[in-house]
Tab-separated table of C-alpha atoms and ligand atoms in Angstrom:
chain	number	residue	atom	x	y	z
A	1	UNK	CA	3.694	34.707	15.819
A	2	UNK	CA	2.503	32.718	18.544
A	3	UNK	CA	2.330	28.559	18.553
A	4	UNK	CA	-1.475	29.404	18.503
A	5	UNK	CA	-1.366	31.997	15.347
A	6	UNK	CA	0.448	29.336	13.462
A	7	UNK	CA	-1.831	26.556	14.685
A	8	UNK	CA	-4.243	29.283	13.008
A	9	UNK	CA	-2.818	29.974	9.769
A	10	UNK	CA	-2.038	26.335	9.435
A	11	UNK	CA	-5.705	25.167	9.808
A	12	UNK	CA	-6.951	28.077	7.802
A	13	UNK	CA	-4.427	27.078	4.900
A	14	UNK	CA	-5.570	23.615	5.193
A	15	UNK	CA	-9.234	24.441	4.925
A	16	UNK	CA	-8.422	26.865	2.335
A	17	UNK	CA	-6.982	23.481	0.188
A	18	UNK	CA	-3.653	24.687	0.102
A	19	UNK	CA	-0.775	22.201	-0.234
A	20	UNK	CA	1.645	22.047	2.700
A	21	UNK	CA	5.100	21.447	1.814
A	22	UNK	CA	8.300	20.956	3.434
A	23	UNK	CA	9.412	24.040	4.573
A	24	UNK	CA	6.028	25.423	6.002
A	25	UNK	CA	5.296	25.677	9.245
A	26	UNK	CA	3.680	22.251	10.727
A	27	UNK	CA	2.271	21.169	13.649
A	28	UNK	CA	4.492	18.345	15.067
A	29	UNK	CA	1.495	16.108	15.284
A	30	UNK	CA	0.895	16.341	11.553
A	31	UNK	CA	4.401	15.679	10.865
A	32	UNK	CA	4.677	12.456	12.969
A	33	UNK	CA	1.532	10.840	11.444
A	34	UNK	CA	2.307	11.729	7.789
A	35	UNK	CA	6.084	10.279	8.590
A	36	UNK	CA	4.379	7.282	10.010
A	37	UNK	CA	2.021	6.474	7.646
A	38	UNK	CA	4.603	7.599	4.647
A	39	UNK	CA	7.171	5.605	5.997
A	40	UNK	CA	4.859	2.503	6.181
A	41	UNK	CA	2.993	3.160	3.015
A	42	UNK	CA	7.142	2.665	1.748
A	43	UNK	CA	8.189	-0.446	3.628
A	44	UNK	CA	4.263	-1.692	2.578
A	45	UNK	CA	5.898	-1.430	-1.413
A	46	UNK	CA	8.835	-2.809	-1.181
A	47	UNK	CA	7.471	-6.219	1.300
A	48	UNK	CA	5.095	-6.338	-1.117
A	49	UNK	CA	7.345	-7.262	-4.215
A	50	UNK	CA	8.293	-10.758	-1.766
A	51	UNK	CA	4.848	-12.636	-2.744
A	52	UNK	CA	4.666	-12.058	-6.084
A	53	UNK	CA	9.030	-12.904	-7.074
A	54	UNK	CA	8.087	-15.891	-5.895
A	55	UNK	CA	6.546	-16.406	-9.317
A	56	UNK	CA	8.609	-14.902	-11.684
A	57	UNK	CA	10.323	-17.912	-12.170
A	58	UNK	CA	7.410	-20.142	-12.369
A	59	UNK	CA	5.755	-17.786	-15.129
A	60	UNK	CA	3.102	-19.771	-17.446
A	61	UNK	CA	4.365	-17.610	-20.314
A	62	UNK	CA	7.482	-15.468	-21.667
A	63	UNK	CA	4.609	-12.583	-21.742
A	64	UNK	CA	3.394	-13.018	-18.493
A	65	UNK	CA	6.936	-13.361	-16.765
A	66	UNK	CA	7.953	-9.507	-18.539
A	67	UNK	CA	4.784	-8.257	-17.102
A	68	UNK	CA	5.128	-9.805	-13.619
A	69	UNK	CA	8.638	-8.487	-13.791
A	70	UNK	CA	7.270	-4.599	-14.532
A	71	UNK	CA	4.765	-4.449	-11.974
A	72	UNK	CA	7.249	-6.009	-9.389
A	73	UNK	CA	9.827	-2.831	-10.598
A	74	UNK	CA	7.157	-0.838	-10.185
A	75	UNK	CA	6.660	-1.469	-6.818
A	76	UNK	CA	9.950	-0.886	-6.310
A	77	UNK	CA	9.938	2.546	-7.752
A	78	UNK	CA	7.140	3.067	-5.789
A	79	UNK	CA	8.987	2.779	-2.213
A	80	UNK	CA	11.920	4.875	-3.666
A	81	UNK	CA	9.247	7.359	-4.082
A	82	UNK	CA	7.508	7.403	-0.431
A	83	UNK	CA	10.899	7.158	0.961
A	84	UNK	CA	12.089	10.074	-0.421
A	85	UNK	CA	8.793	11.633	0.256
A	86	UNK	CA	8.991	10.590	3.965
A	87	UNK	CA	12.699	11.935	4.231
A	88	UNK	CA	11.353	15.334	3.573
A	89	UNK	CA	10.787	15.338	7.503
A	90	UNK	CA	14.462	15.031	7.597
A	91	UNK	CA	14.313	10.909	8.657
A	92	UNK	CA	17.305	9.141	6.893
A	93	UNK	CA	16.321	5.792	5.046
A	94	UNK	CA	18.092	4.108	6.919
A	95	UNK	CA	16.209	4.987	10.245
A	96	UNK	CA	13.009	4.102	8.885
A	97	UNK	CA	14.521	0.207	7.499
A	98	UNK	CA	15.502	-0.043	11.164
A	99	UNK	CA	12.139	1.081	12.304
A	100	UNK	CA	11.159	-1.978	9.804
A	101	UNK	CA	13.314	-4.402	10.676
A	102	UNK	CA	12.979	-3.980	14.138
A	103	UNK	CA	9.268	-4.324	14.505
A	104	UNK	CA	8.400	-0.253	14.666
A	105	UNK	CA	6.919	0.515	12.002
A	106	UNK	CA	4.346	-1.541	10.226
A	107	UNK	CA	3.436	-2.608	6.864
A	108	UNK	CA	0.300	-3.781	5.195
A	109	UNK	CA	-1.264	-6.710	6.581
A	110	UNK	CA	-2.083	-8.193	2.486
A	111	UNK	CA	1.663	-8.638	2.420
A	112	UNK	CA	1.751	-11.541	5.272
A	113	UNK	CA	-0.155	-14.419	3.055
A	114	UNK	CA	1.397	-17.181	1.196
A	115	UNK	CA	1.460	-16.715	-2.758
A	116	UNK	CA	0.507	-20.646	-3.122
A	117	UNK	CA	-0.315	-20.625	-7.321
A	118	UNK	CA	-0.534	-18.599	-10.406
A	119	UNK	CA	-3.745	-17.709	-9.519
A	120	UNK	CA	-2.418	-15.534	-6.394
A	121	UNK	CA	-0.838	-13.267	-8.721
A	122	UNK	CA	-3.465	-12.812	-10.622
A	123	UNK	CA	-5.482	-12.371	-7.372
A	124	UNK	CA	-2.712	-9.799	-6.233
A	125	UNK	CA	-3.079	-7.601	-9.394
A	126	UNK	CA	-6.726	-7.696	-9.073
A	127	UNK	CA	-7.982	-7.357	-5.807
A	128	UNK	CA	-4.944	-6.056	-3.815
A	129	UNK	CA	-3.975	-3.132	-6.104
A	130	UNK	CA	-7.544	-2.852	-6.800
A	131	UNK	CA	-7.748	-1.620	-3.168
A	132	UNK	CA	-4.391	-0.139	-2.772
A	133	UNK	CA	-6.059	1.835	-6.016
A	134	UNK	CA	-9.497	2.856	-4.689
A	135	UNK	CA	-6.646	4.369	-1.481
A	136	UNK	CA	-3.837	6.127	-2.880
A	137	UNK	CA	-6.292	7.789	-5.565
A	138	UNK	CA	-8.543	9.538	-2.161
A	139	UNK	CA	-4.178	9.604	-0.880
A	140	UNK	CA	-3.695	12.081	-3.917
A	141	UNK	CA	-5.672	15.207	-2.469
A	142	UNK	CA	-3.782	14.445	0.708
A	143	UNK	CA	-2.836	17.990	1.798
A	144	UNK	CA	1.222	16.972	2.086
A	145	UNK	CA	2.691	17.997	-1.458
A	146	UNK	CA	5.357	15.692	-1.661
A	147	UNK	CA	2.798	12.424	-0.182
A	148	UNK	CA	0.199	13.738	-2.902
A	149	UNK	CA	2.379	14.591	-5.336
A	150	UNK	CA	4.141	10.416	-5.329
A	151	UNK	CA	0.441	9.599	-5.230
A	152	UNK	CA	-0.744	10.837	-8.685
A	153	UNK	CA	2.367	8.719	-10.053
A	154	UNK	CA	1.774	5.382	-8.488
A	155	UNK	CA	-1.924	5.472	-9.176
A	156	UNK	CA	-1.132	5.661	-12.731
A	157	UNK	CA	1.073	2.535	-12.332
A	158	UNK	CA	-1.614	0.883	-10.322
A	159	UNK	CA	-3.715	1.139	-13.191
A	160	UNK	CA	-1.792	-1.631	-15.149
A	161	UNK	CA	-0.916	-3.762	-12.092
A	162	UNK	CA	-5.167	-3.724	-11.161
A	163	UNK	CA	-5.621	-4.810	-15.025
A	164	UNK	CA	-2.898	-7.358	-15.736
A	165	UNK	CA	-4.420	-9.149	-12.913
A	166	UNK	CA	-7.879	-9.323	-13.765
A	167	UNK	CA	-6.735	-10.209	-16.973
A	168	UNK	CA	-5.043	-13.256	-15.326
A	169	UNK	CA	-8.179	-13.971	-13.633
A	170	UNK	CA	-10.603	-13.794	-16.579
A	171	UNK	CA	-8.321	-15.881	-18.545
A	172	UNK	CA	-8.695	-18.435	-16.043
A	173	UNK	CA	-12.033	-18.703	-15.506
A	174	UNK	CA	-12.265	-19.589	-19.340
A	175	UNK	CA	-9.730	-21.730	-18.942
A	176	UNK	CA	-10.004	-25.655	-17.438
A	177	UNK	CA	-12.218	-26.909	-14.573
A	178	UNK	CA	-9.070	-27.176	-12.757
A	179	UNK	CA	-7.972	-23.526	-14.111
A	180	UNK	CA	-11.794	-22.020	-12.843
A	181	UNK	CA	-11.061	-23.896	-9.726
A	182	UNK	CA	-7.775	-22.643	-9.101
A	183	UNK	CA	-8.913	-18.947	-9.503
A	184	UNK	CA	-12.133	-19.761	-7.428
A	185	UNK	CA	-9.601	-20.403	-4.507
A	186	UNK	CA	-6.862	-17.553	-4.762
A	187	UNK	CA	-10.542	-15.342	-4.942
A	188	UNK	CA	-11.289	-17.103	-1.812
A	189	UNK	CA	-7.840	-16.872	0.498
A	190	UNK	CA	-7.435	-12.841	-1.330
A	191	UNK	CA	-10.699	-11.597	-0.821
A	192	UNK	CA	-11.017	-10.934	2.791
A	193	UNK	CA	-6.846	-9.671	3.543
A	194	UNK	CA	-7.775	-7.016	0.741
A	195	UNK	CA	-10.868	-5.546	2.931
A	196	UNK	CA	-8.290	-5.286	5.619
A	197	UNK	CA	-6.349	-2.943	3.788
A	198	UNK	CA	-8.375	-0.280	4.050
A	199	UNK	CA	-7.696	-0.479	8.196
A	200	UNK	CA	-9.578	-1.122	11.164
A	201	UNK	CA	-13.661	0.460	11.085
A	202	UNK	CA	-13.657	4.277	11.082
A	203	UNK	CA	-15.296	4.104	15.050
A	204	UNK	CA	-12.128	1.888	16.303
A	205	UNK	CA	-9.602	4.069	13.929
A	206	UNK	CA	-6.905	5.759	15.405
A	207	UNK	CA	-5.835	7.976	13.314
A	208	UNK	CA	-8.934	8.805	11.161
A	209	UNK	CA	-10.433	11.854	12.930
A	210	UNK	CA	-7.290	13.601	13.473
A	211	UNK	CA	-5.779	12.541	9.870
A	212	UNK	CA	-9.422	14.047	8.145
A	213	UNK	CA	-8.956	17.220	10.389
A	214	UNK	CA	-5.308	17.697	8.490
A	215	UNK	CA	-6.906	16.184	5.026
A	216	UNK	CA	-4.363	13.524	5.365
A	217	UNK	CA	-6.897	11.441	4.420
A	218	UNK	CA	-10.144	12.692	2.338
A	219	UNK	CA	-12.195	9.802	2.844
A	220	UNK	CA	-12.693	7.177	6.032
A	221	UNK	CA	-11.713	3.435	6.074
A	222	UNK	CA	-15.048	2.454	5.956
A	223	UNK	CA	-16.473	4.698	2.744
A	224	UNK	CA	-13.080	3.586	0.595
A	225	UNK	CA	-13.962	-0.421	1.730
A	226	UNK	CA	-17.161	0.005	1.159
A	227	UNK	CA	-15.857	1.939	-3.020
A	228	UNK	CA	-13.811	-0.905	-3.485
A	229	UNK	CA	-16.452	-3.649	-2.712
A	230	UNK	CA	-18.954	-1.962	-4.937
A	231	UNK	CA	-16.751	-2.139	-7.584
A	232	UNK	CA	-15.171	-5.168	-7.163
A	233	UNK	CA	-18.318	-7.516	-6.467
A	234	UNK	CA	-19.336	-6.528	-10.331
A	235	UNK	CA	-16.044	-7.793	-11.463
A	236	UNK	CA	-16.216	-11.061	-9.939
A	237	UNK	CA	-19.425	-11.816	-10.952
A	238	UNK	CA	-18.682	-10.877	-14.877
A	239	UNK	CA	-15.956	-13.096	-15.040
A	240	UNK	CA	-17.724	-16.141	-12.988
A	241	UNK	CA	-15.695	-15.822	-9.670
A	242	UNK	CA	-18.151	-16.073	-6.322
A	243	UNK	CA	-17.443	-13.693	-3.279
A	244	UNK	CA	-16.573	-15.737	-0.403
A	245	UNK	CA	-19.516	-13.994	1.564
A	246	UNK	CA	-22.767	-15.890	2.474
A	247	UNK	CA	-24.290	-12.762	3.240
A	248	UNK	CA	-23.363	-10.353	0.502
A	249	UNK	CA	-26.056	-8.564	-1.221
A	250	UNK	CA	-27.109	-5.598	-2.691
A	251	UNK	CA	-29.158	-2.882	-1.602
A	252	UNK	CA	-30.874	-1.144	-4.106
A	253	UNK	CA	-31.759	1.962	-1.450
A	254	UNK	CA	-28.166	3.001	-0.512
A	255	UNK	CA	-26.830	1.077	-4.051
A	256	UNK	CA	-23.970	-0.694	-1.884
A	257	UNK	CA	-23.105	-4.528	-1.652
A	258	UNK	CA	-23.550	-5.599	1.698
A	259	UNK	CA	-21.203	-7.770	3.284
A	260	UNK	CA	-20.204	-9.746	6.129
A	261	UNK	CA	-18.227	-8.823	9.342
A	262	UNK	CA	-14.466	-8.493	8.979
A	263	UNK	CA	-12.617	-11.579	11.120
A	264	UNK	CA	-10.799	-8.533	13.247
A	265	UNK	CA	-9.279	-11.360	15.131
A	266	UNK	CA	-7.017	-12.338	12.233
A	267	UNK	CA	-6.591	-8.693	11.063
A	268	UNK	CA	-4.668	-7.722	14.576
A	269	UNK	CA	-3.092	-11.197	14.778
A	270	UNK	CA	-1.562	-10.740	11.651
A	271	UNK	CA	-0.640	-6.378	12.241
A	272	UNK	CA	0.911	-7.782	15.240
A	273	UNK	CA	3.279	-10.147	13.760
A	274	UNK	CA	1.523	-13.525	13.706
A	275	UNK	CA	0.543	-14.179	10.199
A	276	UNK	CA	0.742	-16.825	7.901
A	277	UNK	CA	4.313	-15.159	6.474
A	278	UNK	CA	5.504	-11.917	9.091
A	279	UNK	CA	8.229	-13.937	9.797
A	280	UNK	CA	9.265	-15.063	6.604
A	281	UNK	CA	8.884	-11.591	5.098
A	282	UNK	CA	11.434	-9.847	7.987
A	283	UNK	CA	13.797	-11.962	7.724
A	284	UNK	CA	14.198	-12.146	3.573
A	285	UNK	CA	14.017	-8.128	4.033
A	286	UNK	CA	16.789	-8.188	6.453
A	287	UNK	CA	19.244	-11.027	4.603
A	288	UNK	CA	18.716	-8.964	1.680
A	289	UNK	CA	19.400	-5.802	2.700
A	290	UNK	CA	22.464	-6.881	4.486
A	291	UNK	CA	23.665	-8.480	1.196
A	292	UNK	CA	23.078	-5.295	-0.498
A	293	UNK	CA	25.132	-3.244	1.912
A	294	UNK	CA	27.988	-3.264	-0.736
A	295	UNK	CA	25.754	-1.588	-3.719
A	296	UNK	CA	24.350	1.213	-0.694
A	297	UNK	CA	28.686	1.333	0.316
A	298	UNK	CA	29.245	1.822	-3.203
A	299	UNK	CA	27.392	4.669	-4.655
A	300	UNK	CA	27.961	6.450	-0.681
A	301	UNK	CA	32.159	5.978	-1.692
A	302	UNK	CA	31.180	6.896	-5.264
A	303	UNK	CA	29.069	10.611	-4.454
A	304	UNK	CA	32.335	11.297	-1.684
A	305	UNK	CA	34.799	10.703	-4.847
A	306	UNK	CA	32.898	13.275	-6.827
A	307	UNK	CA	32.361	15.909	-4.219
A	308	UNK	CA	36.244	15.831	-3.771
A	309	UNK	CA	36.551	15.942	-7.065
A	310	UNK	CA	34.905	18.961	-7.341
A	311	UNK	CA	36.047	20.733	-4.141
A	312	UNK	CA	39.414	19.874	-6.150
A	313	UNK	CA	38.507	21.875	-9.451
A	314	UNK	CA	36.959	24.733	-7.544
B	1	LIG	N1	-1.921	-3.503	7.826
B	1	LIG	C1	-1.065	-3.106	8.794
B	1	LIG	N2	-1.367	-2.123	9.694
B	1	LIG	C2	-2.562	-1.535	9.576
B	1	LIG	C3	-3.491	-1.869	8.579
B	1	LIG	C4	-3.127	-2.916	7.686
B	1	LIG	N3	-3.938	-3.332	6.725
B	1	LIG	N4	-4.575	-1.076	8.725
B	1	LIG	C5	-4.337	-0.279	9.789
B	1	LIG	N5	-3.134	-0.564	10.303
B	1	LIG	C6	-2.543	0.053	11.486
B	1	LIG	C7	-2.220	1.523	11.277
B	1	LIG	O1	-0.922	1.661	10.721
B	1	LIG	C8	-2.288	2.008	12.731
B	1	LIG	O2	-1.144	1.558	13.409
B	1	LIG	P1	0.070	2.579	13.800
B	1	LIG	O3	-0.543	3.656	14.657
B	1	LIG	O4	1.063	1.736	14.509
B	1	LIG	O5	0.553	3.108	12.462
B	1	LIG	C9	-3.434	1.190	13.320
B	1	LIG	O6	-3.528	0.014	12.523
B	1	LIG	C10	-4.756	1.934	13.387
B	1	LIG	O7	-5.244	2.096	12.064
B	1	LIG	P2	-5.799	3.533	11.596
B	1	LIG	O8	-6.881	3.312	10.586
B	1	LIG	O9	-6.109	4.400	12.764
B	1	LIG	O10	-4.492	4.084	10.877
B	1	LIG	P3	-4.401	4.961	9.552
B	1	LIG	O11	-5.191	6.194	9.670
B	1	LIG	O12	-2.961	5.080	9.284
B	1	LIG	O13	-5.119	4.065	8.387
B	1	LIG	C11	-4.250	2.852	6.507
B	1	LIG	C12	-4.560	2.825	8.017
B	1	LIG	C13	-5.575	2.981	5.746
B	1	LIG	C14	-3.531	1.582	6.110
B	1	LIG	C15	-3.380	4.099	6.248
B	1	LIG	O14	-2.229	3.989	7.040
B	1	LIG	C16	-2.942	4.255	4.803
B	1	LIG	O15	-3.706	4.726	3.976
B	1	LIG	N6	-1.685	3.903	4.519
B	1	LIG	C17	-1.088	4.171	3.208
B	1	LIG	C18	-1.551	3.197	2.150
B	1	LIG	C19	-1.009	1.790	2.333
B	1	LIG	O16	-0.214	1.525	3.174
B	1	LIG	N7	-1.530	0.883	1.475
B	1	LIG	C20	-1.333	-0.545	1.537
B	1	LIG	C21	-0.075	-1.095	1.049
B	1	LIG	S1	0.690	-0.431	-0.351
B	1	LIG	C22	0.169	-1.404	-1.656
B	1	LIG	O17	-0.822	-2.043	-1.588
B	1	LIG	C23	1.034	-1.404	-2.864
B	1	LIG	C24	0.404	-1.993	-4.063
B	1	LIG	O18	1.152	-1.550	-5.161
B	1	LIG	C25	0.421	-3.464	-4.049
């Protein structure tokens, strides 16, 4: 078959719903935004776990410490998972760290802001795998089986992370003045990094046309912001929190909360390196991982030991 007949077949497969998987026959442009996007979906997880260990240590209670701890493991898990999704493509893991820690390859924006209270966790749990959730559950139909397939996993882990910290929240706001007050702010400094999540707007993405094209992505930036406002602004207000949006408001027509302009100036500053933590984050990443190069050395020496083992007893 020609390039062209398999561009063919591809498409029609992909219209057709079909799962792609591994060993099919891929356009290389499909390929290199899945591995990008996998690969910083991965680092994204395991950055992610640096704001909230802050506060495992400075738990308010033996219960809230354990659960703290399981959604931070979680996270973990869920990097194992993408990277060994995104090494289908035949990347080692330890290209794509280097792609990290060099500056290559990205990872979410959310991850770059201070963790300053108790609150911020609970504002973590809530609003930032609120909208990781409202993403990875449209990432689940993604037409890569191994991307979709880690997918349907972490967004049943996401569940409990998105609920432990509303839970944190509400039991704030019931709490103290200085409790209420304390929530009002993480609400306030969390709000806003979570829209960015989603990405830039659909008209400046990108990646979005060619990514819905390939059904790498179902839905735009803009429609899964706009889901995870909707349902988000409802939660606030039950519990007592105020969006930090002057302009906010609903719309009975099109049954959407309106809301203010994105500050893309601090998005990009921070993607590009200069936020509040980029710097911090990199280099705890890279002191770590270095320090860790004798558990990686270990298990490599350990798998050799068996395979000659067994060439042995053959
Ligand atoms: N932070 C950092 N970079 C971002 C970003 C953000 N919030 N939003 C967009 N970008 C980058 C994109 O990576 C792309 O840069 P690149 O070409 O160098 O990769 C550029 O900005 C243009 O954006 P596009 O919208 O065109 O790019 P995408 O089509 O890739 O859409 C995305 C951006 C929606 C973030 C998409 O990449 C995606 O869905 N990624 C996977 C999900 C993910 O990473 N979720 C967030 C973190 S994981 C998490 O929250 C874990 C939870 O358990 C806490």
């Amino acid at each position: 078959m020609t390039d062209e007949q398999k561009l063919a077949k591809f498409e029609a497969r992909i219209l057709a719903g079909e799962k792609i998987e591994p060993k099919d026959w891929m356009p290389e442009a499909y390929s290199k935004t899945l591995l990008r996007q996998m690969s910083q979906h991965a680092h994204s997880e395991v950055i992610g776990m640096q704001p909230e260990s802050n506060w495992v240590l400075r738990a308010p209670s033996l219960r809230a410490k354990k659960i703290l701890l399981a959604k931070i493991q979680d996270e973990g898990g869920h990097g194992l998972y993408l990277y060994s999704a995104a090494e289908t493509f035949g990347i080692d893991r330890a290209e794509m760290i280097e792609q990290l820690q060099t500056g290559k390859a990205k990872y979410s924006s959310v991850f770059n802001y201070p963790t300053l209270n108790w609150a911020d966790i609970g504002a973590i749990g809530w609003l930032v795998d609120g909208a990781a959730i409202v993403n990875q559950t449209m990432l689940a139909k993604c037409s890569y089986g191994p991307y979709s397939r880690a997918m349907i996993r972490i967004c049943k882990e996401e569940g409990f992370h998105q609920r432990q910290g509303y839970e944190i929240m509400a039991k704030m706001m019931t709490g103290t003045a200085a409790q209420k007050e304390m929530a009002q702010d993480a609400m306030n400094r969390w709000w806003w990094p979570a829209l960015m999540m989603f990405g830039p707007h659909d008209a400046e993405s990108v990646h979005t046309s060619e990514s819905m094209r390939w059904k790498i992505k179902v839905e735009s930036n803009d429609k899964l912001r706009q889901r995870f406002v909707n349902r988000t602004v409802e939660q606030a207000h039950h519990i007592g929190l105020t969006v930090p949006d002057a302009n906010l408001k609903y719309n009975k027509e099109t049954m959407n909360w309106e809301f203010s302009e994105i500050n893309w100036d601090e998005f990009w500053a921070v993607v590009k390196g200069n936020g509040p933590c980029n710097h911090q984050r990199m280099a705890h990443h890279i002191k770590y991982h270095n320090e860790g190069a004798w558990v990686r050395e270990a298990a490599i020496a350990y798998e050799n030991k068996l395979q000659q083992k067994q060439k042995t007893t053959v």
